[in-house]
Each structure stands twice: as structure tokens, then as C-alpha cells.
Coordinates of C-alpha atoms and ligand atoms in Angstrom, one line a residue:
X1 CA -41.1 -3.8 18.5
X2 CA -39.1 -0.8 17.3
X3 CA -35.9 -1.8 15.4
X4 CA -33.0 0.7 15.3
X5 CA -29.9 0.6 13.2
X6 CA -26.7 2.7 13.4
X7 CA -23.3 2.5 11.6
X8 CA -19.7 3.4 12.3
X9 CA -16.1 2.4 12.2
X10 CA -15.7 2.1 16.0
X11 CA -11.9 2.3 15.8
X12 CA -10.3 2.3 19.3
X13 CA -13.8 2.3 20.9
X14 CA -14.2 5.3 23.1
X15 CA -16.7 7.0 25.4
X16 CA -18.3 9.0 22.6
X17 CA -19.1 5.7 20.8
X18 CA -20.6 4.1 23.9
X19 CA -22.8 7.1 24.6
X20 CA -24.0 7.0 21.0
X21 CA -24.8 3.3 21.2
X22 CA -26.7 3.7 24.5
X23 CA -28.8 6.5 23.1
X24 CA -29.4 4.6 19.9
X25 CA -30.6 1.6 21.9
X26 CA -33.0 3.7 24.0
X27 CA -34.7 4.9 20.8
X28 CA -36.3 1.4 20.4
X29 CA -36.3 -2.2 21.5
X30 CA -33.7 -3.9 19.2
X31 CA -30.4 -2.3 18.1
X32 CA -28.4 -3.4 15.1
X33 CA -24.9 -2.0 14.7
X34 CA -23.2 -1.9 11.3
X35 CA -19.4 -1.9 11.6
X36 CA -17.6 -0.8 8.4
X37 CA -15.3 -3.3 6.7
X38 CA -11.6 -2.4 6.1
X39 CA -12.1 -2.1 2.3
X40 CA -15.2 0.1 2.7
X41 CA -13.3 2.4 5.0
X42 CA -10.4 2.6 2.6
X43 CA -12.7 3.3 -0.4
X44 CA -14.3 6.2 1.5
X45 CA -10.9 7.6 2.4
X46 CA -10.6 6.4 6.0
X47 CA -7.1 4.9 5.7
X48 CA -5.8 5.3 9.2
X49 CA -8.0 2.9 11.0
X50 CA -5.8 1.1 13.5
X51 CA -7.8 -1.9 14.5
X52 CA -8.9 -4.8 12.2
X53 CA -12.5 -5.4 11.5
X54 CA -12.5 -8.4 13.9
X55 CA -11.1 -6.2 16.7
X56 CA -13.6 -3.5 16.1
X57 CA -16.6 -5.9 16.0
X58 CA -15.3 -7.5 19.2
X59 CA -15.1 -4.1 20.9
X60 CA -18.7 -3.3 20.0
X61 CA -19.9 -6.8 21.0
X62 CA -18.2 -6.5 24.5
X63 CA -20.2 -3.3 25.3
X64 CA -23.3 -5.6 25.4
X65 CA -25.4 -2.8 23.9
X66 CA -25.9 -4.2 20.4
X67 CA -28.5 -6.9 19.9
X68 CA -27.0 -7.7 16.5
X69 CA -23.8 -6.7 14.6
X70 CA -23.6 -6.6 10.8
X71 CA -20.7 -5.6 8.5
X72 CA -21.1 -2.6 6.2
X73 CA -19.2 -3.4 3.0
X74 CA -20.3 -1.1 0.2
X75 CA -21.8 2.2 -0.8
X76 CA -25.6 2.0 -0.9
X77 CA -25.8 -0.9 1.5
X78 CA -27.8 1.1 4.1
X79 CA -31.0 1.1 2.0
X80 CA -30.8 -2.6 1.5
X81 CA -30.2 -3.2 5.2
X82 CA -33.1 -1.0 6.2
X83 CA -35.5 -2.9 3.9
X84 CA -34.0 -6.4 4.6
X85 CA -33.8 -6.0 8.4
X86 CA -37.2 -4.2 8.7
X87 CA -35.7 -1.1 10.3
X88 CA -37.9 1.6 11.9
X89 CA -35.2 4.1 12.9
X90 CA -31.8 4.9 11.4
X91 CA -29.6 7.0 13.7
X92 CA -26.0 8.4 13.7
X93 CA -24.2 11.2 15.4
X94 CA -24.8 14.9 14.5
X95 CA -21.5 15.1 12.6
X96 CA -23.6 13.5 9.8
X97 CA -26.5 16.0 10.1
X98 CA -28.4 16.1 6.8
X99 CA -26.1 13.5 5.2
X100 CA -28.6 10.6 5.5
X101 CA -31.8 12.5 4.9
X102 CA -32.3 10.4 1.7
X103 CA -33.1 7.4 4.0
X104 CA -36.3 9.2 5.3
X105 CA -38.0 7.5 2.3
X106 CA -37.4 4.1 4.0
X107 CA -37.5 4.8 7.8
X108 CA -37.3 7.5 10.5
X109 CA -33.8 9.3 10.6
X110 CA -32.5 10.7 13.9
X111 CA -29.2 12.6 14.3
X112 CA -28.0 12.3 17.9
X113 CA -25.8 15.0 19.3
X114 CA -22.1 14.0 19.1
X115 CA -20.1 13.8 22.3
X116 CA -17.7 16.7 22.5
X117 CA -13.9 16.3 22.9
X118 CA -13.4 12.7 21.8
X119 CA -12.9 11.0 18.5
X120 CA -11.0 8.0 17.0
X121 CA -8.9 10.5 15.0
X122 CA -7.9 12.4 18.1
X123 CA -6.9 9.2 19.9
X124 CA -4.9 8.0 16.9
X125 CA -3.1 11.4 16.7
X126 CA -2.3 11.4 20.3
X127 CA 0.0 8.4 20.0
X128 CA 3.6 9.1 19.6
X129 CA 4.3 10.7 16.3
X130 CA 6.8 8.9 14.0
X131 CA 9.1 11.5 12.4
X132 CA 10.5 10.9 8.9
X133 CA 13.2 12.3 6.8
X134 CA 13.3 12.1 3.0
X135 CA 16.4 11.3 1.1
X136 CA 17.0 11.7 -2.6
X137 CA 16.9 13.9 -5.7
X138 CA 13.7 12.9 -7.4
X139 CA 12.1 16.1 -6.4
X140 CA 8.8 15.8 -8.2
X141 CA 8.2 12.5 -6.6
X142 CA 9.3 13.6 -3.2
X143 CA 6.8 16.5 -3.4
X144 CA 4.0 14.0 -4.1
X145 CA 5.3 11.7 -1.3
X146 CA 5.2 14.6 1.1
X147 CA 1.6 15.5 0.2
X148 CA 0.6 11.9 0.6
X149 CA 2.2 11.6 4.0
X150 CA -0.3 14.2 5.2
X151 CA -3.1 11.6 5.0
X152 CA -1.3 9.4 7.5
X153 CA -2.1 9.9 11.2
X154 CA 0.9 9.7 13.5
X155 CA 3.5 10.3 10.8
X156 CA 5.3 13.6 10.3
X157 CA 7.8 14.3 7.5
X158 CA 10.1 16.8 9.1
X159 CA 13.2 16.9 6.9
X160 CA 14.9 16.3 3.7
X161 CA 18.5 15.4 2.6
X162 CA 19.1 16.2 -1.1
X163 CA 21.8 17.3 -3.4
X164 CA 19.3 19.8 -4.7
X165 CA 18.7 21.5 -1.4
X166 CA 19.1 24.9 -2.9
X167 CA 16.5 24.5 -5.6
X168 CA 13.7 22.7 -3.7
X169 CA 10.1 23.7 -4.2
X170 CA 8.5 25.5 -1.2
X171 CA 6.8 22.6 0.4
X172 CA 10.1 20.7 0.7
X173 CA 12.2 23.8 1.4
X174 CA 10.2 24.8 4.4
X175 CA 10.6 21.4 6.2
X176 CA 12.3 21.8 9.6
X177 CA 15.6 20.2 8.4
X178 CA 16.9 20.8 4.9
X179 CA 20.4 19.5 4.3
X180 CA 22.7 17.8 1.9
X181 CA 24.4 15.9 4.8
X182 CA 22.8 12.6 5.5
X183 CA 24.3 12.4 9.1
X184 CA 22.7 15.7 9.9
X185 CA 19.3 14.4 8.8
X186 CA 19.7 11.3 10.9
X187 CA 20.1 13.4 14.0
X188 CA 16.5 14.6 13.7
X189 CA 14.3 11.7 12.6
X190 CA 13.0 8.3 13.8
X191 CA 12.7 7.0 10.2
X192 CA 13.9 7.7 6.7
X193 CA 12.4 7.2 3.3
X194 CA 15.1 6.6 0.7
X195 CA 14.7 7.3 -3.0
X196 CA 18.4 8.1 -3.3
X197 CA 20.7 6.6 -5.9
X198 CA 20.8 2.8 -5.5
X199 CA 24.6 2.9 -5.2
X200 CA 24.2 4.8 -1.9
X201 CA 21.5 2.6 -0.4
X202 CA 23.8 0.1 1.5
X203 CA 25.7 2.8 3.4
X204 CA 22.7 5.0 4.0
X205 CA 20.6 2.1 5.3
X206 CA 23.4 0.7 7.5
X207 CA 24.0 4.1 9.1
X208 CA 20.3 4.6 9.8
X209 CA 19.7 1.1 11.3
X210 CA 22.8 1.3 13.5
X211 CA 21.3 4.5 15.0
X212 CA 18.0 2.7 15.6
X213 CA 16.3 4.6 12.7
X214 CA 13.6 2.7 10.7
X215 CA 14.0 2.6 6.9
X216 CA 11.6 2.6 4.1
X217 CA 13.6 2.2 0.9
X218 CA 12.6 2.5 -2.7
X219 CA 13.6 -0.6 -4.7
X220 CA 16.2 -1.9 -5.0
X221 CA 17.2 -2.0 -1.4
X222 CA 20.6 -3.3 -2.4
X223 CA 22.0 -5.2 -5.4
X224 CA 23.9 -7.8 -3.4
X225 CA 22.3 -10.6 -1.3
X226 CA 25.2 -10.6 1.2
X227 CA 24.6 -7.0 1.9
X228 CA 20.9 -7.5 2.1
X229 CA 21.4 -10.3 4.7
X230 CA 23.7 -8.0 6.7
X231 CA 21.2 -5.1 6.7
X232 CA 18.4 -7.4 7.8
X233 CA 20.6 -8.7 10.7
X234 CA 21.4 -5.1 11.7
X235 CA 17.7 -4.2 11.6
X236 CA 16.8 -7.1 13.8
X237 CA 19.6 -6.3 16.3
X238 CA 18.4 -2.7 16.6
X239 CA 14.7 -3.6 16.6
X240 CA 14.2 -1.6 13.4
X241 CA 11.9 -2.0 10.4
X242 CA 13.5 -2.3 7.0
X243 CA 10.8 -2.2 4.3
X244 CA 10.9 -2.2 0.6
X245 CA 8.9 0.6 -1.0
X246 CA 7.0 -0.9 -3.9
X247 CA 3.7 1.0 -3.9
X248 CA 2.0 -1.7 -6.0
X249 CA 2.3 -4.2 -3.1
X250 CA 0.1 -2.1 -0.9
X251 CA -2.8 -1.5 -3.4
X252 CA -6.0 -3.2 -2.5
X253 CA -6.6 -4.5 -6.1
X254 CA -3.2 -6.2 -6.2
X255 CA -3.7 -7.8 -2.8
X256 CA -7.1 -9.1 -3.8
X257 CA -5.6 -10.4 -7.1
X258 CA -3.1 -12.4 -5.1
X259 CA -5.7 -13.8 -2.8
X260 CA -7.9 -14.8 -5.7
X261 CA -5.0 -16.7 -7.3
X262 CA -4.4 -18.5 -4.1
X263 CA -8.0 -19.6 -3.9
X264 CA -7.7 -21.2 -7.3
X265 CA -9.8 -18.7 -9.3
X266 CA -8.0 -19.5 -12.6
X267 CA -7.0 -23.0 -11.7
X268 CA -3.3 -23.7 -11.4
X269 CA -1.0 -20.8 -12.4
X270 CA 1.3 -21.7 -15.3
X271 CA 2.6 -18.4 -16.4
X272 CA 3.2 -14.8 -15.1
X273 CA 4.1 -12.1 -17.6
X274 CA 4.8 -8.5 -16.4
X275 CA 5.9 -5.5 -18.4
X276 CA 6.9 -2.1 -17.1
X277 CA 8.2 0.6 -19.3
X278 CA 8.5 4.4 -19.1
X279 CA 10.8 6.3 -21.6
X280 CA 13.2 8.5 -19.8
X281 CA 16.2 10.6 -20.9
X282 CA 19.5 9.2 -19.9
X283 CA 21.0 12.7 -20.0
X284 CA 19.1 13.5 -16.9
X285 CA 21.6 13.2 -14.1
X286 CA 19.1 12.1 -11.4
X287 CA 17.8 9.4 -13.8
X288 CA 21.2 8.2 -14.9
X289 CA 21.8 6.0 -11.8
X290 CA 18.4 4.4 -12.2
X291 CA 18.9 2.1 -15.1
X292 CA 15.9 0.1 -16.4
X293 CA 16.5 -3.0 -14.3
X294 CA 17.0 -1.1 -11.1
X295 CA 14.1 1.2 -11.5
X296 CA 11.6 -1.3 -12.8
X297 CA 13.0 -4.8 -12.1
X298 CA 11.7 -5.3 -8.6
X299 CA 8.2 -4.0 -9.5
X300 CA 8.0 -6.4 -12.4
X301 CA 9.4 -9.3 -10.5
X302 CA 7.1 -8.7 -7.5
X303 CA 4.1 -10.7 -9.0
X304 CA 6.4 -13.4 -10.3
X305 CA 7.9 -14.1 -6.9
X306 CA 4.7 -13.5 -4.9
X307 CA 2.7 -15.8 -7.2
X308 CA 5.2 -18.5 -8.1
X309 CA 7.7 -18.2 -5.2
X310 CA 11.5 -17.6 -5.4
X311 CA 12.5 -21.2 -6.2
X312 CA 12.8 -21.1 -10.0
X313 CA 15.0 -23.7 -11.7
X314 CA 16.7 -21.5 -14.3
X315 CA 16.6 -17.9 -15.4
X316 CA 18.0 -15.9 -18.3
X317 CA 18.6 -12.2 -18.3
X318 CA 18.8 -10.5 -21.7
X319 CA 19.8 -6.8 -21.8
X320 CA 20.3 -4.1 -24.4
X321 CA 22.9 -1.9 -22.7
X322 CA 23.3 1.5 -24.4
X323 CA 25.8 3.0 -22.0
X324 CA 28.5 0.7 -20.7
X325 CA 29.9 3.1 -18.1
X326 CA 26.5 3.7 -16.4
X327 CA 25.4 0.1 -17.1
X328 CA 22.3 1.7 -18.5
X329 CA 20.0 -0.7 -20.2
X330 CA 17.5 0.5 -22.7
X331 CA 15.6 -2.6 -21.8
X332 CA 16.0 -5.9 -20.0
X333 CA 14.0 -9.1 -20.3
X334 CA 14.2 -11.9 -17.8
X335 CA 12.7 -15.4 -18.3
X336 CA 12.2 -17.7 -15.4
X337 CA 11.6 -21.4 -15.6
X338 CA 10.0 -23.1 -12.6
X339 CA 9.4 -26.9 -12.2
X340 CA 5.8 -26.4 -13.2
X341 CA 5.5 -22.9 -14.5
X342 CA 7.2 -20.1 -16.4
X343 CA 7.4 -16.3 -16.0
X344 CA 8.9 -13.4 -17.8
X345 CA 9.4 -9.8 -17.2
X346 CA 10.2 -7.0 -19.6
X347 CA 11.4 -3.6 -18.3
X348 CA 12.7 -0.5 -20.1
X349 CA 13.4 3.2 -20.0
X350 CA 14.6 3.2 -23.6
X351 CA 11.6 1.3 -25.1
X352 CA 7.9 1.6 -24.9
X353 CA 5.6 -1.4 -24.6
X354 CA 2.2 -2.3 -23.2
X355 CA 2.5 -2.2 -19.4
X356 CA 0.3 -5.1 -18.7
X357 CA 0.3 -8.1 -16.3
X358 CA -1.1 -11.4 -17.4
X359 CA -1.4 -14.4 -15.1
X360 CA -2.4 -17.6 -17.0
X361 CA -3.9 -20.6 -15.4
X362 CA -5.4 -23.9 -16.3
X363 CA -8.9 -22.6 -16.1
X364 CA -8.6 -19.0 -17.1
X365 CA -6.4 -15.9 -16.8
X366 CA -6.2 -12.6 -15.0
X367 CA -5.6 -9.5 -17.1
X368 CA -4.4 -6.3 -15.6
X369 CA -4.4 -3.4 -18.1
X370 CA -1.6 -0.8 -18.3
X371 CA -0.2 0.6 -16.1
X372 CA -0.7 -2.6 -14.1
X373 CA 1.6 -1.4 -11.3
X374 CA -1.0 1.3 -10.5
X375 CA -3.7 -1.4 -10.3
X376 CA -7.2 -0.4 -9.5
X377 CA -8.9 -2.7 -11.9
X378 CA -8.5 -6.2 -13.3
X379 CA -10.4 -8.9 -15.2
X380 CA -10.7 -12.6 -14.7
X381 CA -11.3 -14.1 -18.1
X382 CA -12.4 -17.6 -19.1
X383 CA -12.9 -19.7 -22.2
X384 CA -16.5 -18.9 -22.0
X385 CA -16.6 -15.1 -21.9
X386 CA -20.0 -14.9 -20.2
X387 CA -18.2 -16.1 -17.0
X388 CA -15.7 -13.2 -17.2
X389 CA -15.6 -11.0 -14.1
X390 CA -14.3 -7.5 -13.6
X391 CA -13.0 -6.1 -10.3
X392 CA -12.4 -2.5 -9.3
X393 CA -10.9 -1.3 -6.1
X394 CA -10.2 2.3 -5.3
X395 CA -6.6 3.4 -5.4
X396 CA -5.8 6.7 -3.9
X397 CA -2.5 8.5 -4.3
X398 CA -0.9 5.7 -6.3
X399 CA -0.8 3.6 -3.1
X400 CA 1.8 5.8 -1.4
X401 CA -0.5 6.6 1.6
X402 CA -1.3 2.9 2.1
X403 CA 2.4 2.1 2.0
X404 CA 3.0 4.7 4.7
X405 CA 0.2 3.5 6.8
X406 CA 1.7 0.0 6.7
X407 CA 5.1 1.3 7.4
X408 CA 4.1 3.3 10.5
X409 CA 2.0 0.4 11.7
X410 CA 5.0 -1.9 11.4
X411 CA 7.1 0.5 13.4
X412 CA 4.5 0.8 16.1
X413 CA 3.9 -3.0 16.4
X414 CA 7.6 -3.9 15.8
X415 CA 6.4 -6.3 13.1
X416 CA 6.7 -6.0 9.4
X417 CA 3.2 -6.4 7.9
X418 CA 4.6 -8.8 5.3
X419 CA 3.4 -7.0 2.1
X420 CA 6.9 -7.8 0.6
X421 CA 8.7 -10.6 2.5
X422 CA 12.4 -10.6 3.2
X423 CA 12.7 -13.6 0.9
X424 CA 11.3 -11.7 -2.0
X425 CA 13.5 -8.6 -1.3
X426 CA 16.6 -10.9 -1.1
X427 CA 15.8 -12.5 -4.4
X428 CA 15.5 -9.1 -6.0
X429 CA 19.1 -8.4 -4.8
X430 CA 20.3 -11.7 -6.2
X431 CA 19.0 -11.0 -9.7
X432 CA 20.3 -7.5 -9.7
X433 CA 23.6 -8.8 -8.6
X434 CA 23.7 -11.1 -11.6
X435 CA 23.0 -8.2 -13.8
X436 CA 25.7 -6.0 -12.2
X437 CA 28.2 -8.8 -12.5
X438 CA 27.5 -9.4 -16.2
X439 CA 25.8 -12.7 -15.8
X440 CA 23.5 -11.7 -18.7
X441 CA 23.1 -12.1 -22.4
X442 CA 23.7 -8.9 -24.4
X443 CA 21.9 -7.9 -27.5
X444 CA 22.6 -4.8 -29.5
Ligands
CTP501 N1 -19.7 9.6 17.7 C1 -20.3 10.4 18.7 N2 -19.4 11.1 19.4 C2 -18.1 11.1 19.3 C3 -17.5 10.3 18.2 C4 -18.4 9.5 17.5 O1 -21.5 10.4 18.9 N3 -17.3 11.9 20.0 C5 -20.6 8.8 16.9 C6 -20.5 9.1 15.4 O2 -21.3 10.2 15.1 C7 -21.1 7.8 14.7 C8 -20.6 6.8 15.7 O3 -20.2 7.4 16.9 O4 -22.5 7.9 14.8 C9 -19.4 6.0 15.1 O5 -18.4 7.0 14.7 P1 -17.0 6.8 14.1 O6 -16.9 7.5 12.9 O7 -16.6 5.3 14.2 O8 -16.1 7.5 15.3 P2 -15.2 8.8 15.3 O9 -14.6 8.9 16.6 O10 -16.0 10.0 14.8 O11 -14.1 8.4 14.2 P3 -13.1 9.2 13.3 O12 -12.4 10.2 14.2 O13 -12.2 8.2 12.7 O14 -14.0 9.9 12.3

């Protein structure tokens, strides 16, 4: 019996896939199809896959062509599969010509001609394109954001609204709409990404949502829970997505870390400690409105609320405010006390510290080295260090592209993917409101 194996993503299964599977099957008597896992696709740069692994496996199964389906999870798995499954022929489409010649040591390798004129990429791109306008003055970041957006199928950044419209770099200056009038931008887009001054967020978000325009907003969305609730209501009424843009929430390593904690990997969590600092010059006008607590508070609080929930018993905010007028804190520390756990965050643009995240449990702890908010690696450590484990997950483009994929998917399905729940966003706004209203302890 000749055993054949082939691999693919099989996203939005199409005629080209079916023809390939049929020809692969006819090469032998038994066909095994390897479907790539979501993580493996992400790691090899395929970030736009629309269907989940389950959906893709089901689509292949329904064709009735495969005798067996396996999941491809890691680089180098093919050799192991070929040996383990006693494979005679490995085959893929001719777009991979030469790429798998190294497998000839283990079995016969056949490249089948690819069907012309159809691909998952083309099908994904043919869906309605979501246009996006950028809003803000953090030009370096917006340039990076624009570059990252190019990795996302079905999303097109077509405009910018900035006070610095006359001094933009070429990539931003040549967008179709370049303006310093927000209303003008809104006339041309389906969605906006806001990295504007937090004091403008409420008005800008409300205007967009009322026009049926989806919003991805850099934290903090607003610094008042009443305003947050109102915006959420307007979003619902207009069938719009309002998403908080904290890149960390979309990184694979951070998501895996949360799942591990939920599965009891370090026992019961008793403490979460997160630090985020980056020294910046208050004299910089664009930076001035972004004090330490606004810029870093939500990121640092993210693991606290996502691990321990938002129902703490007490909290204390301690700040070192160096400019009263701008409410600019050199650093802020917040301690949370829960019924059965504690947490603390330390954020600062006027101090430097180790930007690490430590989650302590009754059986061990998770250590994420600095800068933890760009997590691609973490360690699970135990009393007996021989049991320690290290985890690495690829993080491309600081997570911006994953954030954009999640946002455009949410717009398409009409459902927020839940990376950052409304409850967590609301709690951020409550804490920042306490800060703004002086419910804090000051130190000099
Ligand atoms: N394939 C094919 N003809 C096509 C498209 C795909 O023969 N028109 C083959 C590929 O060569 C591969 C298998 O189908 O052996 C699964 O390919 P996959 O990468 O899942 O499909 P694509 O449509 O190429 O996906 P993408 O556009 O995301 O690269």
C-alpha cells in the first residue's frame, strides 16, 4: 500500500485545494493531510488566516478525499511524520518547487502543478476592504503602524488626521487623505485608529461611532467610566466595534501565559506585579499630554485585571507629580488588595526600572523578562529548578499586525474578539478617573 502525505492551511477551501487533494490521493492508496495549526501559521508569517483550525479541518474532512487528517504544529514536524506514519510519497503544489527536496532522504517528493487563478489570499482580498484613517501626532509610531497594516488582508489605511500634517514623512504624506480636520477624515473611512491626545478621545470616538465608523483606540479610551459606558452604548446602537489598542493583549505569548495560569500551572495565583517604564522628555509637546499613568497604566493593569479580575477590595494610588498643570507624573504606583490576592503596578516616564512581569502562585511563578509588554518569551519557575520550563512564541511587529487582524475580523463578524473585555476597559477608566480627580497619595 502506497502512503501519501500532503500539507496546507486550507483556509476558505477552494477548487485549487480540492484538485490538489484529488491528485495527491491518486498518487497512492492512502492519503494523510496535514492541516497547519493557527500558531504554526502565525509563526511562519501567515497571519491573515480567516478560519479556525477546527473549521479548516472540517472543510478538508467534508471533501471525503483524505483518509486521515493530522495537525502540523511545528517546524521540522514533516520529517517526524514521514517516519512515524511510514510515508512513501510527500507531495505539495508547485509553488513549493524545490523547497522540500530535503525530504527526499526519507521518501519520494512530488510537486504537483498548482491550479492557476485561485488562492486563499485572493479570496480573502476579494472581500470588502475595510478602510482606516489614522489620528494623532506620534508620527514615528504611526509610520510603523502604517507599515504593519500592510500585512493585513482586507484592511487599507487611506488617510491621516494630524496637527503635523505639513511635516509628515513621505509614507504618511502620500495617503489619499491628509488633513488636520477630523470631520474631513471621517468622510472617507470605515474605521479610525486613534493615538491622539487622551483628552480628545471622548469627542473623537463619539463622533466616529455616531457616523457608524468603527474605532480602534490606543489606551486610555477615556478617563471617565460614565463616558465609557456612553460610548459603548453608542457603539452598540450603531453596530460598531470599539476596541482598546493594547498590543500586548494580542501577542501569542501573553495569551498562552493567561491560559496556563487558568489551567493551574503555578497553583493558585496570589500576586501579580507589573512594571512599565520608558524615560521621556516632558518638554516634547506630543508627549506632554501622555503622562505616565495614561501612557502605561492600562498596559500594566492589563495582566492584573485579566488574571485576578476587576473586583479588588481596596486600592491605593501613589504618584510623584512633577508638573501640576499637565498632571504629569514622573511615576505612579498602584497597589490592589483582593480578597485572596494582591497586585501592584509601577509605571513611569520619569523613572527607569526593570520592566518585568511576575505572577506568583502557590506552586511556582511565571517570570516575563523586560520588556514584558513585548512578550515573546517567559519562564515558569518552581522550587525545584529542574522542573522550570521556558516558552517562546514568535512576536512579529510588536503585535500591531495581530491587533489589526483581530480588529478587522471583529468588524467583519460584528463581534469583538474579546482580547480586552469591556469590563476591563471600564475599570481602566475608573482608575484613571481617580487619578485625575486627585484620589491619590502624593509623594515628592
Ligand atoms: N494549491 C494548489 N493550487 C492553488 C492553491 C493551492 O495546488 N491554486 C495547493 C498548494 O500548493 C498546497 C495546498 O494546495 O499544496 C494547500 O495550499 P494553501 O497554502 O493552504 O493554499 P493557498 O491558496 O496557496 O493559500 P495562501 O493564498 O494563503 O498561500
